[in-house]
C-alpha cells in the first residue's frame, strides 16, 4: 500500500523537476485519479493554473498558450477516456512543433485488465504523435524514487522544448489514498542545468573555473576511438584527476600515456571508506563496474554529464549539470580555460591516493593470477597483453568483457576494442565481430563465452565464406557462467541449473570443423600463448577452447576482493 506521505513526496519531486526546466503554466481538467497531482500543482505559487472541465477544449487552449509564448505548457487530467479527448490537440502540436507536457493519471497495474471502472490502456496512447512516452513507476518511499521522479520532471520539459519542439506524454499510475498531504513541502536540494555551447563555441558554465581546483573524477562509459581516448587521458593529466572507463572506451588500450588511468576499477571500488570527489564528469553512459556504480550512488557532488547527443545516460539520476557538447570540443575548452588559470590546480594528494589503490589492485591480481595460472580469468587477462598495435579486440557481453574490465592491465600497444553494449545482450556477437573484421586490415580477436557462441553460431558461416582473419577464444564453462556471480546462484541446483546455468555440452571441435575453422585446446598458459601467436598466421579462422567451470571465476574474484579489502580495513 502506498502511503499519503510517499505519494506526496514523489509528486512534489516531479513538480520540482518541471519547474527546474522552466514549466510555468498548466491546464487542468479535474477528475478523481489525478487528485494528488492536481492539488499539488494548483497550490504551487510558481505555476499558473487554468481549469477547463472539457478535455478537448482544454488541450487546444494549452496548445494556444504554448503557441503564443513559445514555451512549454502542461496538461493534466484524469484516467480513462479523458485522455482520448486530448488526442486532436496533441496531433496538432506534433505537426506544428508546439511544446506540450501531457500528464495523465492512471490506475495502478493491479487495476488494469480486470474491469476496474474508468480504466483503459493508456500506455503509448498517442503513438508516434509525441516525442517521448514514459510510464512512471508507482510512487514509493525513499530518495532513490524522489531523484527518479525529479529527473523525469526535468527531462519531460527539456525534451518538449528542444528542437524540433513537440509534445511529451508522462503517465502516472497512482494508488489510493488520492488526497495528498498538503502540509508537506519539498525539502531536497536537487538542481539541474542543461547547457549548450553558444554559436561562437563558448561554453557558458560559471562553475567551470572553480571545478578545476576541486577533487575530480572522470568516468567514461561510451565507445571512443583511440584518438578520443588519448585526448581524455590528456585531459586527466591537465587536471590532475583520476580517470576510469570500461573496456569499450579504449582508455585501457592506450593508457600507458597517462599515470592517471585507474585500471581494475571494480576491485578498487569494492573497498570500504573510499574518499569522495567534489566533482564528477561522466562521458556517455556509466562504465561497466557495479562497484563503481554503488560508490557513485553514495556521492553528493557536482555531477556533470557530457554528451553531444543530449542522450543523458543518467540512470542513477545524479546529474545536475548536462552539457550538450562533444568530448573533444570539451577537452579543447578545458585546455583553454586551464591555460588562462595556471594556478587553478587540484590537491595532488587526491590523485596520489587513487594511484596507490590502483597499484595495490594490480599487486593483488598478480599474486592470485600468477604467470602459470591457467583458467578463464587469467587467459582473458593474458589475451589483452598479447595483442599488437593496430589489431582489434571484440568483447562479448557477460563474463568476457567483465574479465577484461576487472583484470587486464593497460595495454603495451594501442589497439581498438569493440563490443555490443547498447542493450548488453549476447545475441549476434559473432556476426558483429565479423562485420568489424571485414572493415579492418588487421587480425581480430574475439573473446566470447560458449552460450554467446551458441546464440550466433550461424555467424561463423560468413567468417568462413569471407575467409576472415579471426581468432575466437571461447570461455567454455558449459552454460551461463555470469549467473554464478548473481543472487540466482543461491537457488537449489534443481532450479539453478535448468533456468540459469543452462549447460549446453557443446563439442566445439565439431563446431570449428563444420565451419572449416582450425580448432585448438590448450592445457597450459604457455600453450595458449603459442596458439595465439600461431593463429595470426593461420590460413583459416581459429577457435581456441578454454575449458573452465562456472564456479572458478567467482571464487577467484572474491578472493581478490577479500585480499584487497583487507589492505584498507
Coordinates of C-alpha atoms in Angstrom, one line a residue:
X1 CA 0.0 0.0 0.0
X2 CA 1.4 3.4 -1.0
X3 CA 1.0 5.9 1.8
X4 CA -0.1 9.5 1.5
X5 CA 3.3 10.7 2.6
X6 CA 5.1 8.6 -0.1
X7 CA 2.8 9.8 -2.9
X8 CA 3.1 13.4 -1.9
X9 CA 6.9 13.3 -1.7
X10 CA 7.2 11.6 -5.0
X11 CA 4.9 14.0 -6.8
X12 CA 6.5 17.1 -5.2
X13 CA 9.8 15.9 -6.6
X14 CA 8.3 15.6 -10.1
X15 CA 6.8 19.1 -9.9
X16 CA 10.1 20.5 -8.7
X17 CA 11.7 19.0 -11.8
X18 CA 9.0 20.6 -14.0
X19 CA 9.8 24.0 -12.5
X20 CA 13.6 23.5 -12.8
X21 CA 13.3 23.0 -16.5
X22 CA 11.1 26.1 -16.9
X23 CA 7.4 24.9 -16.9
X24 CA 5.3 27.8 -15.6
X25 CA 1.7 27.1 -16.8
X26 CA -0.5 24.0 -16.6
X27 CA -4.1 23.5 -17.8
X28 CA -6.0 21.1 -15.5
X29 CA -9.1 19.1 -16.3
X30 CA -10.5 17.9 -13.0
X31 CA -11.0 14.3 -12.1
X32 CA -10.6 11.7 -9.4
X33 CA -7.4 9.8 -10.2
X34 CA -5.4 12.9 -10.9
X35 CA -6.4 14.4 -7.5
X36 CA -2.9 14.3 -5.8
X37 CA -1.1 15.8 -8.7
X38 CA -3.8 18.4 -9.5
X39 CA -3.9 19.6 -5.9
X40 CA -0.1 19.9 -5.5
X41 CA 0.2 21.7 -8.8
X42 CA -2.7 24.0 -8.1
X43 CA -1.3 25.1 -4.8
X44 CA 2.2 25.8 -6.1
X45 CA 2.8 29.6 -6.3
X46 CA 5.3 29.3 -9.1
X47 CA 2.9 27.5 -11.5
X48 CA 0.0 29.4 -13.1
X49 CA -3.0 27.0 -13.4
X50 CA -6.1 27.2 -15.7
X51 CA -9.1 24.9 -15.1
X52 CA -11.1 23.7 -18.0
X53 CA -13.6 20.8 -17.5
X54 CA -13.8 20.0 -21.2
X55 CA -10.7 18.0 -22.0
X56 CA -10.8 18.6 -25.8
X57 CA -11.2 22.4 -25.3
X58 CA -8.5 22.3 -22.5
X59 CA -6.0 20.7 -24.8
X60 CA -6.5 23.2 -27.6
X61 CA -6.4 26.0 -25.0
X62 CA -3.0 24.7 -23.8
X63 CA -1.9 24.5 -27.5
X64 CA -2.8 28.2 -27.9
X65 CA -0.9 29.2 -24.8
X66 CA 2.2 27.3 -26.0
X67 CA 1.9 28.8 -29.5
X68 CA 1.6 32.3 -28.1
X69 CA 4.5 32.1 -25.6
X70 CA 6.8 29.7 -27.4
X71 CA 7.3 28.0 -24.1
X72 CA 6.2 24.5 -22.9
X73 CA 2.7 24.2 -21.3
X74 CA 1.5 21.4 -19.2
X75 CA -1.8 19.4 -19.5
X76 CA -3.1 17.4 -16.6
X77 CA -6.2 15.2 -16.5
X78 CA -7.6 12.0 -15.0
X79 CA -7.6 8.4 -16.2
X80 CA -9.9 6.8 -18.8
X81 CA -11.3 8.3 -22.0
X82 CA -10.5 11.8 -20.7
X83 CA -7.1 11.1 -22.2
X84 CA -8.5 10.3 -25.6
X85 CA -10.1 13.7 -25.8
X86 CA -6.7 15.4 -25.9
X87 CA -5.6 13.4 -29.0
X88 CA -6.5 16.0 -31.7
X89 CA -4.6 18.8 -30.0
X90 CA -1.6 16.6 -29.4
X91 CA -1.6 15.6 -33.1
X92 CA -1.7 19.3 -34.0
X93 CA 1.1 20.1 -31.5
X94 CA 3.3 17.4 -33.1
X95 CA 2.6 18.6 -36.6
X96 CA 3.3 22.2 -35.8
X97 CA 6.2 21.7 -33.3
X98 CA 4.5 23.1 -30.2
X99 CA 5.9 22.0 -26.8
X100 CA 3.3 20.4 -24.5
X101 CA 3.9 18.3 -21.4
X102 CA 1.0 15.9 -21.2
X103 CA 0.5 14.4 -17.7
X104 CA -2.1 11.6 -17.5
X105 CA -3.2 10.0 -14.2
X106 CA -3.8 6.2 -14.4
X107 CA -5.0 3.3 -12.3
X108 CA -2.2 1.2 -10.7
X109 CA -1.1 -2.0 -12.5
X110 CA -3.3 -4.3 -10.4
X111 CA -6.4 -2.5 -11.7
X112 CA -5.6 -2.9 -15.4
X113 CA -7.3 -5.6 -17.5
X114 CA -9.7 -6.7 -14.8
X115 CA -12.7 -4.4 -15.5
X116 CA -11.9 -1.6 -13.0
X117 CA -14.0 1.5 -13.8
X118 CA -12.6 4.4 -15.7
X119 CA -9.7 2.3 -16.7
X120 CA -8.2 1.7 -20.2
X121 CA -4.7 1.1 -21.6
X122 CA -3.0 4.5 -21.6
X123 CA 0.5 3.2 -22.4
X124 CA 1.8 5.0 -25.5
X125 CA -1.7 6.2 -26.1
X126 CA -0.6 8.9 -28.5
X127 CA 1.7 6.7 -30.5
X128 CA 4.2 8.5 -32.8
X129 CA 2.5 11.9 -32.2
X130 CA 4.6 12.5 -29.1
X131 CA 8.4 13.0 -29.0
X132 CA 8.6 10.7 -25.9
X133 CA 6.3 8.5 -23.8
X134 CA 7.2 7.4 -20.3
X135 CA 5.2 5.3 -17.9
X136 CA 6.2 6.4 -14.4
X137 CA 6.7 3.9 -11.6
X138 CA 4.1 3.7 -8.9
X139 CA 5.2 6.1 -6.1
X140 CA 7.4 4.5 -3.5
X141 CA 9.3 5.9 -0.5
X142 CA 12.9 6.9 -0.4
X143 CA 15.4 9.3 -2.0
X144 CA 16.0 7.0 -4.9
X145 CA 12.4 7.3 -6.1
X146 CA 12.4 11.0 -5.4
X147 CA 15.5 11.5 -7.5
X148 CA 13.9 9.4 -10.3
X149 CA 10.7 11.5 -10.2
X150 CA 12.6 14.8 -10.1
X151 CA 14.8 13.7 -13.1
X152 CA 11.8 12.8 -15.3
X153 CA 10.0 16.0 -14.4
X154 CA 13.1 17.9 -15.7
X155 CA 13.6 15.7 -18.7
X156 CA 9.9 15.9 -19.9
X157 CA 10.1 19.6 -20.2
X158 CA 13.6 19.6 -21.6
X159 CA 12.6 17.2 -24.4
X160 CA 9.4 19.1 -25.2
X161 CA 11.2 22.4 -25.8
X162 CA 14.3 21.0 -27.7
X163 CA 14.2 21.5 -31.5
X164 CA 12.1 20.2 -33.1
X165 CA 9.7 21.1 -30.3
X166 CA 6.7 18.9 -29.6
X167 CA 4.5 17.1 -27.1
X168 CA 5.7 14.6 -24.4
X169 CA 3.5 12.2 -22.6
X170 CA 4.0 11.1 -19.0
X171 CA 1.6 8.5 -17.5
X172 CA 1.3 8.3 -13.7
X173 CA -0.2 5.1 -12.1
X174 CA -1.5 6.3 -8.7
X175 CA -2.8 4.2 -5.8
X176 CA -5.2 5.3 -3.1
X177 CA -5.3 7.3 -0.9
X178 CA -5.6 10.0 -3.5
X179 CA -5.7 13.0 -1.2
X180 CA -2.0 14.2 -0.7
X181 CA -0.6 15.6 2.5
X182 CA -0.9 19.4 1.8
X183 CA 1.3 20.2 4.8
X184 CA 4.3 18.5 3.2
X185 CA 6.9 20.6 1.3
X186 CA 9.7 19.6 -0.9
X187 CA 13.0 20.0 1.1
X188 CA 15.5 18.3 -1.2
X189 CA 18.2 20.4 -3.0
X190 CA 18.1 18.8 -6.4
X191 CA 19.3 21.1 -9.2
X192 CA 19.7 20.6 -12.9
X193 CA 21.2 22.8 -15.6
X194 CA 21.3 22.0 -19.3
X195 CA 24.0 24.0 -21.2
X196 CA 24.7 24.1 -24.9
X197 CA 27.7 25.9 -26.5
X198 CA 27.0 29.3 -28.0
X199 CA 27.3 29.9 -31.7
X200 CA 30.8 31.2 -31.2
X201 CA 31.8 27.9 -29.5
X202 CA 31.9 29.4 -26.0
X203 CA 30.6 27.3 -23.1
X204 CA 29.0 29.5 -20.5
X205 CA 29.4 27.5 -17.3
X206 CA 30.1 29.9 -14.5
X207 CA 31.2 26.9 -12.2
X208 CA 33.8 25.7 -14.7
X209 CA 36.9 27.5 -13.4
X210 CA 36.0 26.6 -9.8
X211 CA 35.7 22.9 -10.7
X212 CA 39.3 22.9 -11.9
X213 CA 40.5 23.4 -8.3
X214 CA 38.4 20.7 -6.8
X215 CA 38.9 16.9 -6.3
X216 CA 37.5 15.5 -9.5
X217 CA 36.8 12.1 -11.1
X218 CA 36.4 11.4 -14.8
X219 CA 34.3 8.3 -15.8
X220 CA 33.7 7.1 -19.3
X221 CA 31.1 4.6 -20.4
X222 CA 30.9 5.3 -24.2
X223 CA 32.8 3.8 -27.1
X224 CA 35.7 6.1 -28.1
X225 CA 38.3 6.0 -30.9
X226 CA 41.9 5.7 -29.9
X227 CA 42.4 9.4 -30.7
X228 CA 39.4 10.4 -28.5
X229 CA 40.6 8.1 -25.6
X230 CA 44.1 9.7 -25.8
X231 CA 42.5 13.2 -25.5
X232 CA 40.5 12.3 -22.4
X233 CA 43.6 10.8 -20.9
X234 CA 45.5 14.0 -21.6
X235 CA 42.6 15.9 -20.0
X236 CA 43.0 13.9 -16.8
X237 CA 46.7 14.8 -16.8
X238 CA 46.0 18.5 -17.2
X239 CA 43.5 18.5 -14.3
X240 CA 45.4 16.0 -12.0
X241 CA 42.2 13.9 -11.8
X242 CA 41.9 10.1 -11.9
X243 CA 40.1 8.7 -14.9
X244 CA 38.4 5.4 -15.5
X245 CA 36.2 3.7 -18.1
X246 CA 35.0 0.3 -19.3
X247 CA 37.0 -1.6 -22.0
X248 CA 35.0 -0.2 -24.9
X249 CA 36.1 3.3 -24.0
X250 CA 39.6 2.3 -25.3
X251 CA 41.2 4.1 -22.4
X252 CA 42.9 0.9 -21.3
X253 CA 44.3 0.2 -24.7
X254 CA 46.3 3.4 -24.7
X255 CA 46.6 4.2 -21.0
X256 CA 50.3 3.9 -21.0
X257 CA 50.4 7.6 -21.9
X258 CA 48.9 8.5 -18.5
X259 CA 49.5 7.6 -14.9
X260 CA 46.1 8.9 -14.0
X261 CA 44.1 5.9 -15.5
X262 CA 42.6 3.6 -12.9
X263 CA 42.7 0.0 -14.0
X264 CA 40.8 -2.7 -12.1
X265 CA 38.0 -0.3 -11.3
X266 CA 35.7 -2.9 -9.9
X267 CA 38.3 -4.1 -7.4
X268 CA 39.3 -0.6 -6.4
X269 CA 35.7 0.4 -5.7
X270 CA 35.0 -2.8 -3.8
X271 CA 36.8 -1.3 -0.8
X272 CA 35.2 0.5 2.1
X273 CA 36.0 4.0 3.3
X274 CA 36.9 5.5 -0.1
X275 CA 37.4 9.2 -0.3
X276 CA 34.7 11.3 -2.0
X277 CA 35.2 13.6 -5.0
X278 CA 33.8 17.1 -5.2
X279 CA 33.1 16.9 -9.0
X280 CA 32.4 14.0 -11.3
X281 CA 32.5 14.3 -15.1
X282 CA 30.7 11.5 -16.9
X283 CA 31.1 11.0 -20.6
X284 CA 28.3 8.9 -22.2
X285 CA 26.9 6.0 -20.1
X286 CA 28.0 4.7 -16.7
X287 CA 31.1 2.3 -17.0
X288 CA 30.6 -1.4 -16.6
X289 CA 31.8 -1.7 -13.0
X290 CA 29.0 -2.4 -10.5
X291 CA 31.1 -1.4 -7.5
X292 CA 31.8 1.9 -9.1
X293 CA 28.1 2.4 -9.6
X294 CA 27.5 1.6 -5.9
X295 CA 30.1 4.1 -4.9
X296 CA 28.6 6.8 -7.1
X297 CA 25.2 6.4 -5.6
X298 CA 26.6 7.5 -2.2
X299 CA 28.1 10.7 -3.6
X300 CA 26.5 14.2 -3.3
X301 CA 28.7 16.3 -5.7
X302 CA 28.6 18.5 -8.7
X303 CA 27.7 15.7 -11.2
X304 CA 28.3 16.6 -14.8
X305 CA 27.1 14.6 -17.8
X306 CA 28.8 15.5 -21.1
X307 CA 27.3 14.2 -24.4
X308 CA 26.9 16.0 -27.7
X309 CA 23.8 13.8 -28.5
X310 CA 21.9 15.0 -25.3
X311 CA 21.2 11.3 -24.7
X312 CA 21.5 11.5 -20.9
X313 CA 22.6 8.1 -19.6
X314 CA 21.8 9.1 -16.0
X315 CA 20.1 6.1 -14.7
X316 CA 21.3 6.8 -11.2
X317 CA 19.6 10.3 -11.5
X318 CA 22.6 12.0 -10.0
X319 CA 23.3 14.6 -12.8
X320 CA 22.8 18.2 -12.0
X321 CA 24.8 19.6 -15.0
X322 CA 24.1 18.5 -18.6
X323 CA 26.5 19.7 -21.2
X324 CA 25.5 19.2 -24.8
X325 CA 29.0 19.1 -26.3
X326 CA 31.2 16.5 -27.8
X327 CA 34.1 15.3 -25.7
X328 CA 36.9 16.6 -28.0
X329 CA 35.5 20.1 -28.1
X330 CA 35.0 20.0 -24.3
X331 CA 38.7 19.0 -23.9
X332 CA 39.8 21.9 -26.0
X333 CA 37.7 24.3 -23.9
X334 CA 39.2 23.0 -20.7
X335 CA 42.7 23.3 -22.0
X336 CA 42.0 26.9 -22.9
X337 CA 40.4 27.7 -19.5
X338 CA 43.3 25.9 -17.7
X339 CA 45.9 27.9 -19.7
X340 CA 44.3 31.2 -18.6
X341 CA 44.2 29.9 -15.0
X342 CA 47.6 28.3 -14.5
X343 CA 47.3 28.3 -10.7
X344 CA 43.9 26.6 -10.7
X345 CA 45.0 23.1 -9.5
X346 CA 43.7 20.2 -7.6
X347 CA 45.2 18.8 -4.4
X348 CA 48.0 16.4 -5.6
X349 CA 47.2 14.0 -2.7
X350 CA 43.8 13.3 -4.2
X351 CA 45.3 11.7 -7.3
X352 CA 48.2 10.0 -5.4
X353 CA 45.7 8.2 -3.2
X354 CA 43.9 6.7 -6.2
X355 CA 47.1 5.8 -8.0
X356 CA 48.2 3.9 -4.9
X357 CA 45.0 2.0 -4.8
X358 CA 45.4 1.1 -8.5
X359 CA 48.9 -0.2 -7.8
X360 CA 47.6 -2.2 -4.9
X361 CA 44.8 -3.7 -7.0
X362 CA 47.5 -4.7 -9.6
X363 CA 49.5 -6.4 -6.9
X364 CA 46.5 -8.4 -5.6
X365 CA 45.6 -9.6 -9.1
X366 CA 49.2 -10.6 -9.9
X367 CA 49.5 -12.5 -6.6
X368 CA 46.4 -14.6 -7.4
X369 CA 46.7 -14.9 -11.1
X370 CA 50.4 -16.0 -11.4
X371 CA 52.0 -16.3 -14.8
X372 CA 51.3 -20.1 -14.9
X373 CA 47.7 -20.0 -13.6
X374 CA 45.6 -21.5 -16.3
X375 CA 41.9 -20.6 -16.0
X376 CA 39.3 -18.4 -17.8
X377 CA 40.2 -15.3 -15.7
X378 CA 43.9 -15.4 -16.4
X379 CA 43.5 -16.4 -20.1
X380 CA 41.3 -13.3 -20.6
X381 CA 43.8 -11.1 -18.9
X382 CA 46.7 -12.6 -20.8
X383 CA 44.9 -12.2 -24.2
X384 CA 44.8 -8.5 -23.6
X385 CA 48.5 -8.4 -23.0
X386 CA 49.3 -10.3 -26.2
X387 CA 47.5 -8.0 -28.7
X388 CA 49.7 -6.0 -31.0
X389 CA 49.3 -2.4 -32.3
X390 CA 46.5 -1.9 -34.8
X391 CA 45.0 -5.3 -34.0
X392 CA 41.3 -5.5 -32.9
X393 CA 39.7 -7.0 -29.8
X394 CA 36.0 -7.7 -29.8
X395 CA 34.4 -8.5 -26.4
X396 CA 31.3 -10.4 -25.9
X397 CA 29.0 -9.5 -23.0
X398 CA 28.6 -11.3 -19.7
X399 CA 31.8 -12.7 -18.3
X400 CA 34.1 -11.9 -21.3
X401 CA 34.0 -8.1 -21.0
X402 CA 34.0 -8.2 -17.2
X403 CA 37.2 -10.3 -17.1
X404 CA 38.9 -7.6 -19.2
X405 CA 37.4 -4.8 -17.2
X406 CA 38.4 -6.2 -13.8
X407 CA 41.7 -7.9 -14.6
X408 CA 43.5 -6.5 -17.6
X409 CA 46.5 -4.2 -17.3
X410 CA 46.8 -1.2 -19.5
X411 CA 47.9 -2.3 -23.0
X412 CA 51.5 -2.0 -24.1
X413 CA 50.5 -1.0 -27.6
X414 CA 47.4 0.8 -28.8
X415 CA 44.6 -1.4 -30.4
X416 CA 40.9 -0.9 -30.9
X417 CA 38.3 -2.6 -28.7
X418 CA 34.7 -3.2 -29.8
X419 CA 31.6 -4.8 -28.4
X420 CA 27.8 -4.6 -28.3
X421 CA 26.9 -2.7 -25.1
X422 CA 23.8 -0.9 -26.3
X423 CA 21.4 -3.4 -24.7
X424 CA 24.1 -5.7 -23.2
X425 CA 22.8 -8.8 -24.9
X426 CA 24.6 -11.8 -26.2
X427 CA 22.9 -12.2 -29.5
X428 CA 24.7 -11.5 -32.8
X429 CA 28.2 -11.3 -31.3
X430 CA 30.0 -13.4 -33.9
X431 CA 28.2 -11.7 -36.8
X432 CA 29.0 -8.2 -35.4
X433 CA 32.6 -9.1 -34.9
X434 CA 32.8 -10.5 -38.5
X435 CA 31.5 -7.1 -39.7
X436 CA 34.2 -5.3 -37.8
X437 CA 36.8 -7.7 -39.0
X438 CA 35.7 -7.1 -42.7
X439 CA 36.2 -3.4 -42.2
X440 CA 39.7 -3.7 -40.8
X441 CA 43.0 -4.8 -42.4
X442 CA 44.4 -6.4 -39.3
X443 CA 43.7 -9.6 -37.3
X444 CA 40.7 -9.6 -35.0
X445 CA 40.4 -11.5 -31.7
X446 CA 37.0 -12.3 -30.3
X447 CA 36.7 -13.2 -26.6
X448 CA 33.3 -15.0 -26.1
X449 CA 31.5 -17.5 -23.8
X450 CA 30.1 -20.8 -25.0
X451 CA 26.5 -19.6 -24.5
X452 CA 27.0 -16.4 -26.6
X453 CA 28.8 -18.5 -29.3
X454 CA 25.8 -20.8 -29.4
X455 CA 23.4 -17.9 -29.9
X456 CA 25.1 -16.8 -33.0
X457 CA 26.8 -19.9 -34.3
X458 CA 25.4 -19.2 -37.8
X459 CA 27.6 -16.1 -37.9
X460 CA 30.6 -18.5 -38.4
X461 CA 29.2 -19.1 -41.9
X462 CA 30.2 -15.6 -43.1
X463 CA 33.5 -15.9 -41.3
X464 CA 34.2 -19.0 -43.4
X465 CA 32.8 -17.5 -46.7
X466 CA 34.8 -14.3 -46.4
X467 CA 37.9 -16.0 -45.1
X468 CA 38.2 -13.5 -42.3
X469 CA 41.3 -13.3 -40.2
X470 CA 39.8 -14.0 -36.8
X471 CA 40.8 -15.9 -33.7
X472 CA 37.9 -16.8 -31.4
X473 CA 38.8 -17.5 -27.8
X474 CA 35.8 -19.4 -26.3
X475 CA 35.5 -19.4 -22.5
X476 CA 33.6 -22.7 -22.2
X477 CA 32.2 -23.1 -18.7
X478 CA 29.3 -25.1 -20.1
X479 CA 26.5 -22.5 -19.8
X480 CA 25.6 -19.2 -18.3
X481 CA 28.6 -18.6 -16.1
X482 CA 27.6 -15.0 -15.4
X483 CA 24.8 -16.2 -13.2
X484 CA 27.2 -17.7 -10.7
X485 CA 28.1 -14.1 -9.8
X486 CA 24.4 -13.2 -9.2
X487 CA 21.9 -14.0 -6.4
X488 CA 20.3 -16.7 -8.6
X489 CA 23.3 -18.9 -7.7
X490 CA 21.9 -19.3 -4.2
X491 CA 19.0 -21.3 -5.6
X492 CA 19.0 -25.1 -5.2
X493 CA 20.6 -27.0 -8.1
X494 CA 17.3 -28.3 -9.4
X495 CA 16.2 -24.7 -10.1
X496 CA 19.5 -23.0 -10.9
X497 CA 20.8 -25.5 -13.4
X498 CA 17.9 -25.6 -15.9
X499 CA 16.9 -21.9 -15.7
X500 CA 20.3 -20.1 -15.3
X501 CA 23.3 -22.4 -15.5
X502 CA 21.8 -23.9 -18.7
X503 CA 24.5 -26.5 -19.6
X504 CA 24.9 -27.0 -23.4
X505 CA 27.5 -29.7 -23.6
X506 CA 28.8 -28.2 -26.9
X507 CA 31.6 -30.1 -28.7
X508 CA 33.5 -27.1 -30.0
X509 CA 35.8 -29.1 -32.2
X510 CA 32.8 -30.2 -34.3
X511 CA 31.7 -26.5 -34.4
X512 CA 35.1 -25.5 -35.8
X513 CA 35.1 -28.4 -38.3
X514 CA 31.6 -27.6 -39.5
X515 CA 32.7 -24.0 -40.5
X516 CA 36.2 -25.0 -41.7
X517 CA 38.0 -23.4 -38.8
X518 CA 41.2 -24.5 -37.1
X519 CA 40.5 -25.9 -33.6
X520 CA 42.9 -25.6 -30.6
X521 CA 42.6 -26.6 -27.0
X522 CA 45.5 -25.6 -24.8
X523 CA 46.3 -27.2 -21.5
X524 CA 48.6 -24.6 -20.1
X525 CA 49.2 -20.9 -20.3
X526 CA 52.3 -21.5 -22.4
X527 CA 50.4 -23.5 -24.9
X528 CA 47.7 -20.8 -25.0
X529 CA 50.2 -18.1 -25.8
X530 CA 51.8 -20.1 -28.5
X531 CA 48.4 -20.8 -30.1
X532 CA 47.6 -17.0 -30.1
X533 CA 50.8 -16.2 -31.9
X534 CA 50.2 -19.1 -34.4
X535 CA 46.6 -18.1 -35.1
X536 CA 47.8 -14.9 -36.7
X537 CA 49.4 -16.9 -39.4
X538 CA 46.7 -19.5 -40.0
X539 CA 45.1 -19.6 -43.4
X540 CA 41.7 -20.2 -41.8
X541 CA 40.0 -18.7 -38.8
X542 CA 40.9 -20.3 -35.4
X543 CA 38.8 -21.4 -32.5
X544 CA 40.7 -21.8 -29.2
X545 CA 38.7 -23.5 -26.5
X546 CA 39.4 -22.7 -22.8
X547 CA 37.7 -25.2 -20.6
X548 CA 36.6 -23.9 -17.2
X549 CA 33.9 -24.2 -14.5
X550 CA 31.2 -21.7 -13.6
X551 CA 32.4 -21.5 -10.0
X552 CA 36.1 -20.9 -10.5
X553 CA 35.9 -17.2 -11.7
X554 CA 33.6 -16.4 -8.8
X555 CA 35.9 -18.0 -6.2
X556 CA 38.9 -16.2 -7.8
X557 CA 37.2 -12.8 -7.9
X558 CA 36.0 -12.9 -4.3
X559 CA 39.4 -14.0 -3.1
X560 CA 40.8 -10.8 -4.8
X561 CA 38.1 -8.6 -3.2
X562 CA 38.8 -10.0 0.2
X563 CA 42.6 -9.5 -0.1
X564 CA 42.2 -6.0 -1.5
X565 CA 39.7 -5.1 1.2
X566 CA 42.0 -6.4 4.0
X567 CA 44.6 -3.8 2.8
X568 CA 42.3 -0.9 3.7
X569 CA 40.2 -2.2 6.6

